[in-house]
CSV table of C-alpha atoms in Angstrom, one decimal:
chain,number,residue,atom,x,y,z
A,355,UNK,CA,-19.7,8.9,25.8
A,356,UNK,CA,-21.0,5.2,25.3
A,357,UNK,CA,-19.8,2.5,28.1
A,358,UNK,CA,-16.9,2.0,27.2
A,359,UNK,CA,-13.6,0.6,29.2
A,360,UNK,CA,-12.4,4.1,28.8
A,361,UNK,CA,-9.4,4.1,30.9
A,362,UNK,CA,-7.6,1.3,29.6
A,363,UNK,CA,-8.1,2.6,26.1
A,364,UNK,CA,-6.6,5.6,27.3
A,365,UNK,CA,-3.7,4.1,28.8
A,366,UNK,CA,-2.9,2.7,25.2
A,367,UNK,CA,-2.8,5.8,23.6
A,368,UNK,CA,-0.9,7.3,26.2
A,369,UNK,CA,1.9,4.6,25.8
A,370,UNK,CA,1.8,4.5,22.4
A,371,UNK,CA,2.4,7.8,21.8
A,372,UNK,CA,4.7,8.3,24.9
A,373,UNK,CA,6.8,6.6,22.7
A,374,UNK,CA,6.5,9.2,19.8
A,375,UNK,CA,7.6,11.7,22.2
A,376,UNK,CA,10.7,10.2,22.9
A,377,UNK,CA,11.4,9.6,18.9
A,378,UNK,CA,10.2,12.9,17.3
A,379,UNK,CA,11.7,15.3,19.4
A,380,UNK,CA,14.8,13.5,20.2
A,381,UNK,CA,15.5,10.5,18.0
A,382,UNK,CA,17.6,12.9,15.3
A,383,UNK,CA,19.7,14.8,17.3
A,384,UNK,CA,20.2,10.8,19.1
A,385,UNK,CA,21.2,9.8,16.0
A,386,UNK,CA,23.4,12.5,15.3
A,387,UNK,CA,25.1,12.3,18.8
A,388,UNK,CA,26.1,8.6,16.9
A,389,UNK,CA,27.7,10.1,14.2
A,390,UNK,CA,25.8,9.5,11.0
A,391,UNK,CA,25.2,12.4,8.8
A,392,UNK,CA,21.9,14.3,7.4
A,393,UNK,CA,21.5,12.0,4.4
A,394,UNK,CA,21.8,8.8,6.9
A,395,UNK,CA,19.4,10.6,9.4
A,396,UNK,CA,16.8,11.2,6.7
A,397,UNK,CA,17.2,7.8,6.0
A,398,UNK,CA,16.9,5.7,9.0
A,399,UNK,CA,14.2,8.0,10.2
A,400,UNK,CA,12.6,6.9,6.7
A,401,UNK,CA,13.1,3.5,7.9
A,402,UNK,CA,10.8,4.0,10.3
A,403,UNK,CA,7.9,5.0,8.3
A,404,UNK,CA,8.6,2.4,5.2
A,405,UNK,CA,7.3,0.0,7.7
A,406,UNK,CA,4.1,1.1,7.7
A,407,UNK,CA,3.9,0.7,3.9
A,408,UNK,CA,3.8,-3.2,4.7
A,409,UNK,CA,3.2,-3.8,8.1
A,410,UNK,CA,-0.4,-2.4,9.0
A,411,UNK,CA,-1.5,-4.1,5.7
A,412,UNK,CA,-0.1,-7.1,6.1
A,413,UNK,CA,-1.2,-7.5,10.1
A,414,UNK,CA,-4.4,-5.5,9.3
A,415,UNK,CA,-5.2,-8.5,7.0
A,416,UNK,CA,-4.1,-10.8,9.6
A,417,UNK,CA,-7.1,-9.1,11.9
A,418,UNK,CA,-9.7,-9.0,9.6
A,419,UNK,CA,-9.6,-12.9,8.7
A,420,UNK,CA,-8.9,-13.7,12.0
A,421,UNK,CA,-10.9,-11.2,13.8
A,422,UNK,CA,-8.5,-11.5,16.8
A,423,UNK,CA,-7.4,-7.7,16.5
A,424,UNK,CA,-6.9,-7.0,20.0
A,425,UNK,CA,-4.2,-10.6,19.9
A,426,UNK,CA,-2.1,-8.4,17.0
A,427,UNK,CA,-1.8,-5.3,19.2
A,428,UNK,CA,-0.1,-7.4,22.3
A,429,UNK,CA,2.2,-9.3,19.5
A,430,UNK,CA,2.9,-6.6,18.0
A,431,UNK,CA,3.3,-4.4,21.0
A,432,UNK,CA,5.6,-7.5,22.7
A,433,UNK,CA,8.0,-7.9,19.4
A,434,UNK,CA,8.8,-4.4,19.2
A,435,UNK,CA,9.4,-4.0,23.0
A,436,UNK,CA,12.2,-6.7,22.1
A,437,UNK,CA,13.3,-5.3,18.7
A,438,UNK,CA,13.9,-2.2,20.1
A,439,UNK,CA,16.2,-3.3,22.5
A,440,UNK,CA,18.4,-4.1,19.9
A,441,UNK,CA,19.4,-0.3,19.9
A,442,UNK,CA,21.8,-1.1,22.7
A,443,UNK,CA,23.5,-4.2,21.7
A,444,UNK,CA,25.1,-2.8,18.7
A,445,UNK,CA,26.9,0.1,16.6
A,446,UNK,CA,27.2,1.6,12.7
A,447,UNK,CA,24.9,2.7,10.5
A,448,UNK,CA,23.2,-1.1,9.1
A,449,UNK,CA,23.1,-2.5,12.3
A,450,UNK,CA,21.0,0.9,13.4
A,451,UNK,CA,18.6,0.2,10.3
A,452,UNK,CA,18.0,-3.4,11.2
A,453,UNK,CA,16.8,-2.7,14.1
A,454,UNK,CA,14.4,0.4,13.4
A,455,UNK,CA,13.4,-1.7,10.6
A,456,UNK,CA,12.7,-4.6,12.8
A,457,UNK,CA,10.9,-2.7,15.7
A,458,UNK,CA,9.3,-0.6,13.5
A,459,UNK,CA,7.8,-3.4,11.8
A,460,UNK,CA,5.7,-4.5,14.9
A,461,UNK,CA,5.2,-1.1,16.3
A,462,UNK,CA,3.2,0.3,13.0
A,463,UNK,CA,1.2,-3.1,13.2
A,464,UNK,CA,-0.1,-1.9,17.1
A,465,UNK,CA,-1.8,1.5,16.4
A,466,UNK,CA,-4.3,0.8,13.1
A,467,UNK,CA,-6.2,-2.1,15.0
A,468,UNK,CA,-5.8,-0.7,18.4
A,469,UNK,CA,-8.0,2.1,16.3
A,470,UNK,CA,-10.2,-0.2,14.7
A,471,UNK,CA,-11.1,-1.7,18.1
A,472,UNK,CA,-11.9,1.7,19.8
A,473,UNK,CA,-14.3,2.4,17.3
A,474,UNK,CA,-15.9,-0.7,17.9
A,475,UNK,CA,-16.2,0.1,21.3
A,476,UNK,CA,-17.5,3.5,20.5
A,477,UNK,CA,-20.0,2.2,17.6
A,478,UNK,CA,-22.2,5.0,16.2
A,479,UNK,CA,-20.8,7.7,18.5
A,480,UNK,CA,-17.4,7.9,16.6
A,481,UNK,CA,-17.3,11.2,16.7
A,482,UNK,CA,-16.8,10.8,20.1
A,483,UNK,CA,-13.2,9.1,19.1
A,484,UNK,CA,-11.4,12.1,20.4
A,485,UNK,CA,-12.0,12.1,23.9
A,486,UNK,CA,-10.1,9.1,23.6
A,487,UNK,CA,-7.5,9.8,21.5
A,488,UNK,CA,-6.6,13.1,23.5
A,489,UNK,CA,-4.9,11.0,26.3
A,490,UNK,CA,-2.0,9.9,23.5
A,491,UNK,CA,-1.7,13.5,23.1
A,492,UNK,CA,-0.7,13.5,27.0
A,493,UNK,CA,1.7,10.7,26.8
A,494,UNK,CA,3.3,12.9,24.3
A,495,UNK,CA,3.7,15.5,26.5
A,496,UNK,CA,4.8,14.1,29.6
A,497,UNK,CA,7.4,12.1,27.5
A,498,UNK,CA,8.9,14.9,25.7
A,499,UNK,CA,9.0,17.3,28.9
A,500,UNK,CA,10.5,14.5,30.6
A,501,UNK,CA,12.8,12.7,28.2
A,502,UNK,CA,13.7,16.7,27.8
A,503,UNK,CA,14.8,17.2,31.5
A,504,UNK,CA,16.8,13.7,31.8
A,505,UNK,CA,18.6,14.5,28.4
A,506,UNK,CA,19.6,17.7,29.2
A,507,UNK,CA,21.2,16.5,32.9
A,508,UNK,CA,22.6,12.8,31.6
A,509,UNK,CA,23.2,13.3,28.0
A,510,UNK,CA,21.4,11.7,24.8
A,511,UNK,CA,22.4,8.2,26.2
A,512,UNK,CA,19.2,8.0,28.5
A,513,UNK,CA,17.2,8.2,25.4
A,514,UNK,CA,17.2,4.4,24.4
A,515,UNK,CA,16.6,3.0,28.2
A,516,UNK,CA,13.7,5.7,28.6
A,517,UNK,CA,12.2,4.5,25.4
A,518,UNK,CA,12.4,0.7,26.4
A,519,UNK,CA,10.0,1.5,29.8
A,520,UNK,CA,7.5,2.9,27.9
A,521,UNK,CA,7.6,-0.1,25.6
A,522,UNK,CA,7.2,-2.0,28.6
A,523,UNK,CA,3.8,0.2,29.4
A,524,UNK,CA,2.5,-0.3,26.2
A,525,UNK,CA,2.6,-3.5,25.9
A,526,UNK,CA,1.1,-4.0,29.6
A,527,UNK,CA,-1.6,-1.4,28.1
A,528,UNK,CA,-2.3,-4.1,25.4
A,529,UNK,CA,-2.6,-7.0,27.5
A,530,UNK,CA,-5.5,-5.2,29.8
A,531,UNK,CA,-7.6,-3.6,27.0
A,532,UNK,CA,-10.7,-5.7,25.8
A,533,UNK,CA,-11.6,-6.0,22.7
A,534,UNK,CA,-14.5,-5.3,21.1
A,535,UNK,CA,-15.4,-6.8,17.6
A,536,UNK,CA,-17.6,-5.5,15.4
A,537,UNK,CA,-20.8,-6.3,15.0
A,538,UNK,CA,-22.2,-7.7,11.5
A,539,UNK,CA,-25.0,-5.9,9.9
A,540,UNK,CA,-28.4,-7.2,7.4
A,541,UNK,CA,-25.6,-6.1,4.6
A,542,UNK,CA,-22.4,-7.3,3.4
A,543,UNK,CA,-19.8,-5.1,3.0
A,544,UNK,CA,-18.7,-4.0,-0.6
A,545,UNK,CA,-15.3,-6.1,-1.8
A,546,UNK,CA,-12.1,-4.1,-0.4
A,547,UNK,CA,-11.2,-3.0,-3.8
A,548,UNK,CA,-14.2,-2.0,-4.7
A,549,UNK,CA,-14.3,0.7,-1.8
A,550,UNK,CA,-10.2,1.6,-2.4
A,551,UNK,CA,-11.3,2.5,-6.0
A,552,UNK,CA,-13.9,4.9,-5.3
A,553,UNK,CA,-12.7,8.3,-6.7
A,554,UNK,CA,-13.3,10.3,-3.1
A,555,UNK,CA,-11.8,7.8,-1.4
A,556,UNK,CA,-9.0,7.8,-4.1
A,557,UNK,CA,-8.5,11.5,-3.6
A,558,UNK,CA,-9.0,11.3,0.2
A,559,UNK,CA,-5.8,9.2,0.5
A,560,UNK,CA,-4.1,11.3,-1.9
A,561,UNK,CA,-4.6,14.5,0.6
A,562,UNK,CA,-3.2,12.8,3.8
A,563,UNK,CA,-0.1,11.4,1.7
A,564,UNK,CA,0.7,15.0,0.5
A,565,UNK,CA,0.0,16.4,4.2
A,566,UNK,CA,2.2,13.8,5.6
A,567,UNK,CA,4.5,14.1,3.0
A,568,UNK,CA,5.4,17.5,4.0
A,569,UNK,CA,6.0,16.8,7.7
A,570,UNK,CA,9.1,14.9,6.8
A,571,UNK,CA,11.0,17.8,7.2
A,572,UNK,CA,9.8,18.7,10.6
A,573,UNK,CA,9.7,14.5,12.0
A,574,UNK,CA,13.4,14.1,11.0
A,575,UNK,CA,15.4,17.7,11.6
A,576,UNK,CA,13.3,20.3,13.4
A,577,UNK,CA,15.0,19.3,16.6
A,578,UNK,CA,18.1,19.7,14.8
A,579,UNK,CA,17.1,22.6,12.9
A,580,UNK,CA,16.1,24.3,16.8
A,581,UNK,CA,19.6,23.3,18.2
A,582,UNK,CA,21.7,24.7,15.4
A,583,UNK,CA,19.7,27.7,16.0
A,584,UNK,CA,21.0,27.6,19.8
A,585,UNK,CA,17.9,26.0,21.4
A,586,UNK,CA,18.5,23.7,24.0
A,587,UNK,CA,17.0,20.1,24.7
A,588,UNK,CA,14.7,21.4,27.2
A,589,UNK,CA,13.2,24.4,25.2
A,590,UNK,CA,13.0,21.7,21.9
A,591,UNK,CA,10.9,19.8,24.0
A,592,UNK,CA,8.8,22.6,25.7
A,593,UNK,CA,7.8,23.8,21.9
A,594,UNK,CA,7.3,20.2,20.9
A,595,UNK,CA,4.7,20.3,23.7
A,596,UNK,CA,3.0,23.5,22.7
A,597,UNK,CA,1.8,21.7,19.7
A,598,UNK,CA,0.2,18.9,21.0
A,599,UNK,CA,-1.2,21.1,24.1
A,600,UNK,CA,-2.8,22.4,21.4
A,601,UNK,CA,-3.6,19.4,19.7
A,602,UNK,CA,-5.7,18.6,23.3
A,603,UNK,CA,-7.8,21.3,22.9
A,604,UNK,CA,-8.9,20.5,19.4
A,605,UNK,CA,-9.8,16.9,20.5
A,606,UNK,CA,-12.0,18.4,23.0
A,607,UNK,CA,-13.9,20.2,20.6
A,608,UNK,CA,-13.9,18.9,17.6
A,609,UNK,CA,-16.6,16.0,17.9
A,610,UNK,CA,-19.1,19.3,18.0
A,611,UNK,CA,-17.4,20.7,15.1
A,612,UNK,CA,-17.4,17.2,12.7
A,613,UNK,CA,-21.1,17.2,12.9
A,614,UNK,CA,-21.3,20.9,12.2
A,615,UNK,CA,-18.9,22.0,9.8
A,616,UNK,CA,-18.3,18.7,7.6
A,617,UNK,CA,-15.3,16.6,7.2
A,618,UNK,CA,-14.4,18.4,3.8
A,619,UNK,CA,-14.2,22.0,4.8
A,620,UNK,CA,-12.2,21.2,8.2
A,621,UNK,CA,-9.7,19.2,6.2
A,622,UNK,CA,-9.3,21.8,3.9
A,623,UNK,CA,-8.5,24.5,6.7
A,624,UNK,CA,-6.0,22.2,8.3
A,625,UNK,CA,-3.8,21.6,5.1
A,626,UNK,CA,-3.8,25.2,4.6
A,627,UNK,CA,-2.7,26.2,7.8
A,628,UNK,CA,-0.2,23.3,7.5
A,629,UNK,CA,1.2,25.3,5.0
A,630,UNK,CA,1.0,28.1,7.0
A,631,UNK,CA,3.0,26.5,9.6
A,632,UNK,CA,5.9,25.3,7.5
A,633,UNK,CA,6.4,28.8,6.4
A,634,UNK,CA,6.8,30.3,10.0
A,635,UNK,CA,9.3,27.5,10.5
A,636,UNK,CA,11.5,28.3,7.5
A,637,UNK,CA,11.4,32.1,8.1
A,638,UNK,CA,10.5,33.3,11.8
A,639,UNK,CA,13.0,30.2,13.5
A,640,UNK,CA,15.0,33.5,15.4
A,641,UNK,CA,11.6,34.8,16.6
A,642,UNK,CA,10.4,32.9,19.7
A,643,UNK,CA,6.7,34.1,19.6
A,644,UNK,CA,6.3,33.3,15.8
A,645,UNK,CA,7.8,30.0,16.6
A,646,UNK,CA,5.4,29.3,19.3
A,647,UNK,CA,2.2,30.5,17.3
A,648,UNK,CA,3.4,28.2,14.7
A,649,UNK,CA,3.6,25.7,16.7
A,650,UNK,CA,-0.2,25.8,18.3
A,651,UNK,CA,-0.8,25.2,14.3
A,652,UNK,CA,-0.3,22.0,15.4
A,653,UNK,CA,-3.8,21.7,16.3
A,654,UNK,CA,-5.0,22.1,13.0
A,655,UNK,CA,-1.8,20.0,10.8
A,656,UNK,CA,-2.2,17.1,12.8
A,657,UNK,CA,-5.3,17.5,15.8
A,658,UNK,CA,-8.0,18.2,12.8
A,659,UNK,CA,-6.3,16.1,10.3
A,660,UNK,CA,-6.3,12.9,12.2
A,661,UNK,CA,-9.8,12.7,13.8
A,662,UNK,CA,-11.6,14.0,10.0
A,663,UNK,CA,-9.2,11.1,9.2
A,664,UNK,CA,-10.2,8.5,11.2
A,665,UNK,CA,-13.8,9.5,11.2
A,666,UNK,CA,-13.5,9.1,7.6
A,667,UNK,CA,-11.8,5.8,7.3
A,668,UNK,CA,-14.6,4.4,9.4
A,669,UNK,CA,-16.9,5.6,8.0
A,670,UNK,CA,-15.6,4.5,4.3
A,671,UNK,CA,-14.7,1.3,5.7
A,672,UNK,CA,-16.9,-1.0,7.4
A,673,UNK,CA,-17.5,-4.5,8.8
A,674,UNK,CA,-14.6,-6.7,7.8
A,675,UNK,CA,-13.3,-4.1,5.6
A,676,UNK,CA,-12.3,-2.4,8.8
A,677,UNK,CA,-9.0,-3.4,10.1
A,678,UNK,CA,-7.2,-2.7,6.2
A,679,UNK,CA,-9.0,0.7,5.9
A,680,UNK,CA,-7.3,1.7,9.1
A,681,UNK,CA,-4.1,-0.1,8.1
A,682,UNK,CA,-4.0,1.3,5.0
A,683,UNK,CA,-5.2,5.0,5.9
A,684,UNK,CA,-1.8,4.4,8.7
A,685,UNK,CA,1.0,2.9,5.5
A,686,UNK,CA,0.1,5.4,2.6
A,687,UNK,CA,0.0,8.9,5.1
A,688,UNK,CA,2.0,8.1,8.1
A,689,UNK,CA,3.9,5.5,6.3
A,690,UNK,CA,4.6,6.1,2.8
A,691,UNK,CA,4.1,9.6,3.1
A,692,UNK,CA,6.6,11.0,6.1
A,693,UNK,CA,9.3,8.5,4.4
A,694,UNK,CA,9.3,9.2,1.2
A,695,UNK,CA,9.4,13.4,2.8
A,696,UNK,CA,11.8,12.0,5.5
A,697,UNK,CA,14.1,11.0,2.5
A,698,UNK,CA,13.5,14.2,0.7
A,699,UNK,CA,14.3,16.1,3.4
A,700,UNK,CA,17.7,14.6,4.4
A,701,UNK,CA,18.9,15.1,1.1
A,702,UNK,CA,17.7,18.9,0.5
A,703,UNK,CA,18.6,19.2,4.2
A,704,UNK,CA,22.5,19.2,2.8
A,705,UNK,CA,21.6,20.5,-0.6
A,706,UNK,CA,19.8,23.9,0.1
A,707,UNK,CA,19.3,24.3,3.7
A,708,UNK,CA,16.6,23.9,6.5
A,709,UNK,CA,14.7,27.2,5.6
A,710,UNK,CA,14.8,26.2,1.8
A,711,UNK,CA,13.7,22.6,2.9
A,712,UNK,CA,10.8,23.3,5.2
A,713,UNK,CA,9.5,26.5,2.1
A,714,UNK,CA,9.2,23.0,-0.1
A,715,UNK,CA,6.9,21.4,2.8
A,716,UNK,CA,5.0,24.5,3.1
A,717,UNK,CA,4.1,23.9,-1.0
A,718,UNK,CA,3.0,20.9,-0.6
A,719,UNK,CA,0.8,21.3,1.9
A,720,UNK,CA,-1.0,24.3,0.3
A,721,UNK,CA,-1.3,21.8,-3.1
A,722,UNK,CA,-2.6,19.3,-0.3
A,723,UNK,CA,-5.5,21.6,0.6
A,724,UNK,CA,-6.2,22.5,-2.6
A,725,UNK,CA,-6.8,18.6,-3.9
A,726,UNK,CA,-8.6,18.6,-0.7
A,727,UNK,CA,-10.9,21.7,-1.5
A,728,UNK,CA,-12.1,20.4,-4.9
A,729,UNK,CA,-12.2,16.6,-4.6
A,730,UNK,CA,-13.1,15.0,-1.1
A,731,UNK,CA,-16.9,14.9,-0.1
A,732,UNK,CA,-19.2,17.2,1.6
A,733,UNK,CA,-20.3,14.4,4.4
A,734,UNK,CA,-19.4,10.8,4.5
């Protein structure tokens, strides 16, 4: 590991996705304890990831002409602390979406340049990224555990003031991470375009919207889907956190495995057991072991997809090219692609059924690894 301020990297991450595991697991059934239906779930959790169609491009922009990336983060980290408070001034169903939509909006600007600056700090040695990253995978854990525990004694009404602390932390995280900018080379970059046009990196994109894409059923309704199936909130979150204990070991690891086996052939075996993992969802959800092994896939849907993913964008995009490739790798996968499957979902959620739903994800994922198999490069 280079010098790095390690720590307070780690302490974004942590936050940040703190934050994720008071939304995924728990946000739905919140929003259900409101009232509002499937389709209107499936929508404002959509809500939440149509932001990052604009947002990360738009302040990702902001970063590279400014090269002040680390001054976006704390903005973006401060607004949506203040957005999100919104959630508790207010009732009914548009007042809901203006103020996912408004926090949202800063909160997908955070992550992409937070990103960008961690690789600077790493340099060469981004395959390294992961040891870093793992601590978000914490956060998660600690967040869903705990949010669990506090829901299941207080009700779903502790979920919004939880949420609001941890937007505190992050954006405390912000303020005490440096930043590191990168450092210009004997050679310009090639024009933006230029680099988005490329057919591998046309394909690559393609791959992560499909993969993402077909986690909309799980973001918005598998805590749902687990509580009509008599789970309660403390068990949701204990499988929640199976995955992304399983996630942690596979960011311990896989910096020897990038170098070894290729960006290409571990992307491929991620999607496919992705698809894999949708299928034990829609038929084993009344077996408790086959839920948990599906689960631990986790490591591979999202631990092994996200760092070949963000090894890649950096390495496709360099220099000042740097902050978009990392906003846009964040608004087409985990932004256009879990809400256009979000939306999906909430409306084959009342049409055919969870199991029927989550069979749909579990195609797509397999198409996914397929593109994947016969179109993304060997090495970057």
């Amino acid at each position: 590991m280079p010098a790095v301020p390690y720590w307070r990297l780690a302490s974004f991450y942590f936050c940040f996705f703190a934050i994720l595991g008071g939304l995924v697991p728990y946000w739905s059934p919140y929003l259900q304890y409101r009232g509002f239906s499937a389709a209107e779930i499936g929508e404002l959790v959509a809500i939440l990831h149509a932001t990052k169609i604009i947002a990360p491009n738009l302040w990702g922009w902001l970063a590279d002409r400014s090269g002040r990336g680390m001054l976006v983060v704390r903005l973006a980290a401060l607004g949506a602390m203040v957005s999100f408070a919104g959630v508790l001034l207010g009732d009914g169903y548009w007042w809901m979406a203006l103020v996912m939509a408004t926090y949202s909006f800063f909160w997908n600007a955070a992550l992409p340049q937070f990103e960008a600056n961690t690789m600077n700090h790493l340099g060469r040695a981004d395959h390294l990224y992961s040891r870093v990253r793992l601590w978000g995978s914490v956060g998660f854990i600690v967040a869903v555990i705990g949010l669990g525990e506090a829901i299941d004694r207080w009700g779903l009404t502790v979920l919004p003031p939880g949420l609001l602390l941890i937007f505190a932390g992050l954006f405390l995280a912000g303020v005490v991470s440096p930043e590191k900018r990168y450092v210009l080379g004997g050679e310009a970059p090639a024009p933006f375009l230029r680099v988005l046009c490329r057919p591998p990196v046309l394909l690559f994109f393609l791959v992560c919207f499909l993969l993402q894409a077909s986690h909309g059923p799980y973001y918005a309704f598998f805590s749902i889907y687990l509580q009509d199936h008599q789970y309660s909130a403390t068990a949701i979150g204990l499988l929640w956190s199976v995955g992304v204990v399983a996630e942690i070991g596979v960011f311990l690891l896989i910096h020897r495995w990038l170098p070894r086996y290729g960006p290409r052939r571990l992307m491929t075996a991620a999607l496919l057991l992705a698809a894999l993992r949708w299928l034990l969802i829609a038929t084993a959800v009344g077996s408790l072991p086959l839920l948990i092994f599906a689960q631990t896939l986790h490591a591979a849907s999202f631990g092994v997809y996200h760092a070949v993913g963000i090894y890649m964008v950096n390495r496709l995009f360099v220099g000042a090219n740097q902050g978009r490739g990392q906003a846009l790798y964040s608004s087409l996968t985990f932004g256009a692609g879990v809400a256009l499957g979000s939306l999906l979902a909430g409306y084959g959620w009342e049409a055919l059924g969870g199991a029927q739903t989550f069979l749909l994800a579990a195609l797509l994922a397999a198409g996914a690894g397929a593109v994947a198999r016969w179109g993304l490069p060997r090495t970057v």
